[in-house]
Amino acid sequence: MMGIYPHGSSNEYSLKETSPQLGGGPQSKDKTSSTYDLVEQMQYLYVRVVKAKELSVFGGGEVVAEVMLGNYKGVIKRVSSNHAEFDQVFTFSKDCVQLSMVEIFVKERDKDDNLGRVWFDLSEVLKRAPPDSQLSPRWYRIEDKRGDKSKAGKVMVSIWFGTHADEAFAEAWHSKAAYFHLDGFCFVTSKVYHSPRQLYLRVSVIEAQDMVLGEKGSYTMRYPEFYVKVQVGNQLLRTKVSVASANRVVNNPFWNKDLIFIVHKPLEDYLLLSIEDRIMPGREEVVGRLLIPLATIERRWDDTLVPSRWFHIDNHNNPFSNQSDPSKTRFGSREHIRDSLDGGYHVLDEAIKYSSDLRPTAKQL
């Protein structure tokens, strides 16, 4: 990927090559890339200090907690030792990790000596990414300067590696934003660009039966010019006008036209088919509509054709139609279509020469 960035100390701009770490690559073994695809992943170490108990503080004074990772230190606000509720999250960018361990110190207010510490080996820290469930905090024994864990108390902590898409990112103390006041951390939010899982929607408009025109006497005055408009979201395609045939009745138009759309998960949109009659240039009349939820459309992963289906059309011009339930219509118009969501290949959203992801949409493949 190429971009224009400031280069060196001069004011000139030059091309600089970047190599973003795309989530879900075929060679990636990172758990985060397999569960939550991001356009570019940024790794963070998260440390949540919840609370402490059984602290040896004379007179129930105030205590503070510090999280240290190499040269980076995060300090938690002072709280009463009787109710040591910290509930603070710290994040450290992965490029800030200089040591193989992170330490959590508990101290009395205005004293240099600490009551004890808890430390974690970063090689044993778990990785998670939404929508994985959050890690539950655990109680850990605090060890004093001599390594004794029997008298110093306990601290509740959870620690994990995640990305900037983590739910805790917005509320966390950030190592790269340490110049902010603690109250300003709520304004530090992430820029998350999700890579949507896209599919091709293939719609074959085959034919319709028993269409009823809106204008009286239309059959005797002219041959109806039926065509179909198919819409998904802001994508709109249409068939050509049905060609007259001696083997078909005028109100049984035939198109056999394949149309392709691009849709993305979650499949919350609808497929709208509208059969229209071109009465004259610049004047069309809707003679039937069909609405299909995308979530009900069959999916396919190979070149096997899905079975075609007949649908009852919502036709207000039909005096025999049952508007509350079209399936119970005594004499109604129908439309014959074949629709499928194709996940056997990748939806191209980049220049072919520079495509960074060519995996099929279907996870089975």
Coordinates of C-alpha atoms in Angstrom, one line a residue:
M1 CA 0.0 0.0 0.0
M2 CA 1.4 3.4 -1.0
G3 CA 0.7 6.7 0.6
I4 CA 2.1 10.3 0.7
Y5 CA 3.7 11.1 4.1
P6 CA 6.1 13.8 5.4
H7 CA 9.6 12.4 4.9
G8 CA 12.6 13.5 7.0
S9 CA 13.0 16.9 8.4
S10 CA 12.3 18.8 5.2
N11 CA 8.9 20.0 4.1
E12 CA 9.0 17.9 1.0
Y13 CA 6.6 15.0 0.6
S14 CA 7.6 11.8 -0.9
L15 CA 6.1 8.3 -1.5
K16 CA 6.5 6.0 1.4
E17 CA 5.6 2.3 1.4
T18 CA 3.4 1.0 4.2
S19 CA 2.6 -2.6 5.1
P20 CA -0.5 -2.7 7.3
Q21 CA -1.1 -5.9 9.2
L22 CA -4.5 -7.0 7.8
G23 CA -6.7 -9.1 10.0
G24 CA -7.5 -12.6 9.0
G25 CA -4.7 -13.2 6.5
P26 CA -4.2 -16.7 5.2
Q27 CA -0.8 -17.0 7.0
S28 CA -2.0 -15.5 10.2
K29 CA -2.2 -17.7 13.3
D30 CA -3.2 -14.8 15.6
K31 CA -6.5 -15.5 17.4
T32 CA -7.5 -11.9 17.0
S33 CA -7.4 -12.0 13.2
S34 CA -9.6 -15.1 13.1
T35 CA -12.4 -13.7 15.2
Y36 CA -12.6 -10.0 14.3
D37 CA -11.3 -8.8 11.0
L38 CA -10.0 -5.2 11.0
V39 CA -8.6 -3.2 8.1
E40 CA -5.4 -2.7 10.1
Q41 CA -4.7 -4.2 13.5
M42 CA -3.0 -2.4 16.3
Q43 CA -2.0 -4.6 19.3
Y44 CA -2.3 -3.4 22.9
L45 CA -1.6 -4.9 26.3
Y46 CA -4.5 -4.3 28.6
V47 CA -4.2 -4.4 32.4
R48 CA -7.4 -3.9 34.5
V49 CA -6.8 -3.3 38.3
V50 CA -10.2 -3.8 40.0
K51 CA -9.7 -3.7 43.7
A52 CA -7.5 -4.8 46.7
K53 CA -8.2 -6.2 50.1
E54 CA -6.5 -7.4 53.3
L55 CA -3.9 -4.6 53.0
S56 CA -1.6 -3.9 56.0
V57 CA -2.2 -0.2 56.3
F58 CA -2.2 1.5 59.7
G59 CA -5.3 3.5 60.6
G60 CA -7.1 2.7 57.3
G61 CA -5.2 5.3 55.3
E62 CA -5.3 5.9 51.6
V63 CA -3.5 3.7 49.0
V64 CA -2.5 4.0 45.4
A65 CA -1.7 1.4 42.8
E66 CA 0.9 1.7 40.0
V67 CA 1.2 -0.4 36.8
M68 CA 4.8 -0.5 35.4
L69 CA 6.0 -1.8 32.1
G70 CA 9.6 -0.9 31.5
N71 CA 9.8 2.9 31.4
Y72 CA 6.1 3.4 31.3
K73 CA 4.2 3.8 34.6
G74 CA 0.5 4.4 35.1
V75 CA -0.8 5.6 38.5
I76 CA -4.3 4.9 39.8
K77 CA -6.1 7.5 41.9
R78 CA -5.9 7.3 45.7
V79 CA -8.6 5.3 47.4
S80 CA -9.3 4.3 51.0
S81 CA -7.6 1.1 52.1
N82 CA -10.9 0.0 53.7
H83 CA -12.7 0.1 50.3
A84 CA -9.9 -0.1 47.8
E85 CA -12.0 0.0 44.7
F86 CA -9.7 1.1 41.8
D87 CA -11.5 -0.2 38.7
Q88 CA -9.0 1.3 36.2
V89 CA -7.8 0.0 32.8
F90 CA -4.3 0.6 31.4
T91 CA -3.3 0.1 27.8
F92 CA 0.3 -0.2 26.5
S93 CA 0.9 -0.2 22.8
K94 CA 2.8 -3.3 21.7
D95 CA 5.7 -1.3 20.4
C96 CA 6.1 0.1 23.9
V97 CA 6.7 -3.3 25.4
Q98 CA 10.4 -3.3 26.4
L99 CA 10.4 -6.1 29.0
S100 CA 9.0 -9.5 29.3
M101 CA 7.0 -8.7 32.5
V102 CA 4.5 -6.2 33.8
E103 CA 4.4 -5.2 37.5
I104 CA 1.5 -3.9 39.7
F105 CA 2.6 -2.1 42.9
V106 CA 0.4 -1.1 45.8
K107 CA 1.6 1.8 48.0
E108 CA 0.5 3.9 50.9
R109 CA -0.2 7.6 50.2
D110 CA 2.9 9.8 50.3
K111 CA 5.2 6.9 51.1
D112 CA 8.0 5.7 48.9
D113 CA 7.9 2.1 50.1
N114 CA 5.4 -0.2 48.5
L115 CA 3.2 -2.7 50.4
G116 CA 3.9 -5.3 47.8
R117 CA 3.6 -6.2 44.1
V118 CA 2.1 -8.6 41.6
W119 CA 3.9 -9.4 38.4
F120 CA 3.0 -11.2 35.2
D121 CA 5.1 -12.9 32.5
L122 CA 3.9 -11.5 29.1
S123 CA 4.6 -14.7 27.3
E124 CA 1.8 -16.3 29.3
V125 CA -0.8 -13.5 28.8
L126 CA -3.8 -14.6 26.8
K127 CA -5.1 -12.9 23.6
R128 CA -8.7 -11.9 23.0
A129 CA -10.7 -9.8 20.5
P130 CA -14.4 -9.1 20.3
P131 CA -16.8 -10.9 20.0
D132 CA -14.9 -13.2 22.4
S133 CA -16.1 -12.9 26.0
Q134 CA -14.2 -10.6 28.3
L135 CA -11.7 -12.1 30.7
S136 CA -12.9 -12.3 34.3
P137 CA -10.6 -10.7 36.9
R138 CA -8.9 -12.9 39.5
W139 CA -7.5 -12.4 43.0
Y140 CA -3.7 -12.6 43.2
R141 CA -1.6 -12.6 46.4
I142 CA 0.7 -9.6 46.8
E143 CA 4.3 -10.4 47.6
D144 CA 6.4 -8.1 49.7
K145 CA 10.1 -7.2 49.2
R146 CA 11.2 -10.5 50.6
G147 CA 8.8 -12.5 48.3
D148 CA 6.5 -13.4 51.1
K149 CA 2.8 -13.6 50.0
S150 CA 1.3 -14.5 53.4
K151 CA 0.8 -11.0 54.9
A152 CA 0.7 -8.3 52.1
G153 CA -2.9 -8.8 51.0
K154 CA -4.6 -9.5 47.6
V155 CA -5.3 -7.5 44.4
M156 CA -7.9 -8.3 41.8
V157 CA -6.5 -8.1 38.2
S158 CA -7.2 -9.1 34.7
I159 CA -4.6 -8.8 31.9
W160 CA -4.8 -9.6 28.2
F161 CA -3.5 -8.7 24.7
G162 CA -6.1 -7.2 22.4
T163 CA -6.6 -4.7 19.6
H164 CA -7.9 -1.1 19.5
A165 CA -11.4 -2.7 18.8
D166 CA -11.5 -3.8 22.4
E167 CA -14.5 -2.5 24.5
A168 CA -12.1 -1.3 27.2
F169 CA -10.1 0.9 24.9
A170 CA -12.2 4.0 25.2
E171 CA -12.1 4.0 29.0
A172 CA -8.5 3.1 29.4
W173 CA -5.4 5.0 30.4
H174 CA -3.1 5.1 27.4
S175 CA 0.7 4.9 27.6
K176 CA 1.0 7.2 24.5
A177 CA -1.3 9.8 25.9
A178 CA 0.2 10.1 29.3
Y179 CA 0.4 13.9 29.1
F180 CA -3.4 14.1 29.4
H181 CA -5.0 14.6 32.8
L182 CA -6.7 11.5 34.1
D183 CA -10.1 13.1 33.6
G184 CA -9.4 13.6 29.9
F185 CA -8.8 9.9 29.1
C186 CA -12.5 9.5 28.3
F187 CA -12.0 11.6 25.2
V188 CA -9.3 9.3 23.8
T189 CA -11.1 6.9 21.5
S190 CA -10.0 4.5 18.8
K191 CA -10.4 4.7 15.1
V192 CA -11.7 1.2 14.1
Y193 CA -12.3 0.3 10.5
H194 CA -13.9 -3.0 10.2
S195 CA -13.4 -5.1 7.0
P196 CA -17.0 -6.1 6.1
R197 CA -17.7 -9.7 5.0
Q198 CA -19.2 -9.2 1.6
L199 CA -21.1 -11.6 -0.7
Y200 CA -22.4 -11.6 -4.2
L201 CA -26.2 -11.7 -4.5
R202 CA -27.2 -13.4 -7.7
V203 CA -30.8 -12.9 -8.9
S204 CA -32.2 -14.6 -12.0
V205 CA -35.5 -13.0 -13.1
I206 CA -37.1 -15.8 -15.2
E207 CA -40.8 -15.1 -15.8
A208 CA -44.1 -14.0 -14.4
Q209 CA -47.6 -15.4 -14.8
D210 CA -51.1 -13.9 -14.8
M211 CA -50.1 -10.2 -14.6
V212 CA -53.1 -7.8 -14.3
L213 CA -52.8 -4.4 -15.9
G214 CA -54.0 -1.3 -14.1
E215 CA -55.5 0.3 -17.2
K216 CA -58.8 -1.1 -18.4
G217 CA -58.8 -2.1 -22.0
S218 CA -55.0 -2.2 -22.2
Y219 CA -54.9 -5.7 -23.7
T220 CA -57.0 -4.7 -26.8
M221 CA -55.2 -1.4 -27.5
R222 CA -51.6 -2.4 -27.2
Y223 CA -49.1 -5.2 -26.3
P224 CA -47.9 -4.6 -22.6
E225 CA -44.2 -3.9 -22.2
F226 CA -43.3 -5.6 -18.9
Y227 CA -39.8 -5.2 -17.3
V228 CA -38.5 -5.7 -13.8
K229 CA -36.6 -3.3 -11.5
V230 CA -34.6 -5.1 -8.8
Q231 CA -33.2 -3.0 -5.9
V232 CA -31.0 -3.8 -2.9
G233 CA -30.3 -0.8 -0.7
N234 CA -29.0 1.9 -3.1
Q235 CA -28.2 -0.6 -5.9
L236 CA -30.7 -0.7 -8.7
L237 CA -30.7 -2.8 -11.8
R238 CA -33.4 -3.6 -14.4
T239 CA -34.2 -6.1 -17.1
K240 CA -35.1 -5.4 -20.7
V241 CA -38.7 -5.3 -21.8
S242 CA -40.2 -8.7 -22.3
V243 CA -40.2 -9.7 -25.9
A244 CA -43.5 -10.7 -27.5
S245 CA -43.8 -14.4 -28.4
A246 CA -46.4 -16.4 -30.2
N247 CA -46.1 -19.2 -27.7
R248 CA -46.9 -17.1 -24.7
V249 CA -49.9 -15.2 -23.4
V250 CA -49.5 -11.5 -23.3
N251 CA -49.8 -11.4 -19.5
N252 CA -47.1 -14.1 -19.0
P253 CA -43.9 -12.1 -19.6
F254 CA -40.5 -13.9 -19.9
W255 CA -37.1 -12.4 -19.2
N256 CA -34.5 -15.0 -18.0
K257 CA -32.1 -12.2 -17.0
D258 CA -29.2 -12.6 -14.5
L259 CA -28.4 -9.7 -12.2
I260 CA -25.7 -9.5 -9.6
F261 CA -25.5 -7.3 -6.4
I262 CA -23.0 -6.9 -3.6
V263 CA -24.3 -7.3 0.0
H264 CA -22.6 -7.4 3.3
K265 CA -23.2 -9.0 6.7
P266 CA -25.3 -8.6 8.8
L267 CA -28.0 -9.3 6.2
E268 CA -30.6 -6.9 7.4
D269 CA -31.7 -5.5 4.0
Y270 CA -34.4 -6.6 1.5
L271 CA -34.5 -7.6 -2.1
L272 CA -37.2 -5.6 -3.8
L273 CA -38.5 -6.7 -7.2
S274 CA -41.0 -4.4 -9.0
I275 CA -42.7 -5.4 -12.2
E276 CA -43.6 -2.4 -14.3
D277 CA -45.5 -1.8 -17.5
R278 CA -44.1 0.9 -19.9
I279 CA -47.3 2.5 -21.1
M280 CA -45.5 5.2 -23.2
P281 CA -42.1 6.9 -23.2
G282 CA -41.7 8.5 -19.8
R283 CA -44.7 6.8 -18.3
E284 CA -44.5 3.5 -16.4
E285 CA -47.0 1.8 -14.1
V286 CA -46.2 -0.6 -11.3
V287 CA -48.2 -3.8 -11.7
G288 CA -46.7 -5.9 -9.0
R289 CA -44.1 -5.9 -6.2
L290 CA -42.2 -8.6 -4.4
L291 CA -40.1 -8.1 -1.2
I292 CA -37.7 -10.8 0.0
P293 CA -35.5 -10.5 3.2
L294 CA -31.9 -11.2 2.4
A295 CA -31.6 -13.4 5.5
T296 CA -34.0 -15.9 3.9
I297 CA -32.1 -16.3 0.7
E298 CA -30.2 -19.6 0.2
R299 CA -26.4 -19.6 0.2
R300 CA -24.1 -21.6 -2.0
W301 CA -20.3 -22.2 -1.9
D302 CA -19.8 -23.8 -5.3
D303 CA -21.2 -23.6 -8.9
T304 CA -24.3 -25.8 -8.0
L305 CA -27.5 -23.9 -9.0
V306 CA -30.0 -23.5 -6.2
P307 CA -33.7 -24.4 -7.1
S308 CA -35.8 -21.6 -8.5
R309 CA -38.9 -20.5 -6.7
W310 CA -42.4 -19.1 -7.4
F311 CA -43.5 -16.2 -5.4
H312 CA -47.0 -14.6 -5.1
I313 CA -46.8 -10.9 -6.1
D314 CA -48.4 -8.1 -4.2
N315 CA -50.8 -6.7 -6.9
H316 CA -53.3 -4.1 -5.9
N317 CA -54.9 -4.2 -9.4
N318 CA -56.0 -7.8 -8.9
P319 CA -59.6 -7.9 -7.7
F320 CA -59.1 -11.5 -6.5
S321 CA -56.0 -10.9 -4.4
N322 CA -55.8 -11.3 -0.6
Q323 CA -53.7 -8.3 0.5
S324 CA -53.3 -9.6 4.1
D325 CA -51.9 -13.0 2.9
P326 CA -51.0 -13.2 -0.8
S327 CA -50.5 -17.0 -0.4
K328 CA -54.3 -17.4 0.0
T329 CA -55.1 -15.5 -3.1
R330 CA -57.7 -17.3 -5.2
F331 CA -56.4 -16.0 -8.5
G332 CA -53.1 -14.1 -8.3
S333 CA -50.0 -13.1 -10.2
R334 CA -46.8 -15.0 -9.6
E335 CA -43.1 -14.4 -10.3
H336 CA -40.5 -17.1 -11.0
I337 CA -37.0 -16.3 -9.8
R338 CA -33.7 -18.0 -8.7
D339 CA -31.8 -16.2 -6.0
S340 CA -28.7 -17.1 -4.0
L341 CA -25.9 -15.6 -1.9
D342 CA -22.6 -16.6 -3.4
G343 CA -19.8 -17.0 -0.9
G344 CA -17.5 -19.3 -2.8
Y345 CA -15.2 -16.5 -4.0
H346 CA -14.0 -13.1 -2.8
V347 CA -15.8 -9.9 -3.6
L348 CA -13.1 -7.7 -5.2
D349 CA -13.0 -4.3 -3.5
E350 CA -9.4 -3.4 -4.5
A351 CA -7.4 -3.1 -7.6
I352 CA -6.6 -6.6 -8.8
K353 CA -2.9 -5.9 -9.0
Y354 CA -2.8 -4.8 -5.4
S355 CA -5.4 -7.1 -3.8
S356 CA -4.4 -7.9 -0.2
D357 CA -7.1 -10.5 0.5
L358 CA -8.3 -13.1 -2.0
R359 CA -10.0 -15.5 0.4
P360 CA -13.5 -16.7 -0.3
T361 CA -16.2 -15.3 1.9
A362 CA -17.4 -18.7 3.2
K363 CA -15.4 -19.7 6.2
Q364 CA -15.8 -23.4 5.3
L365 CA -13.4 -22.7 2.3

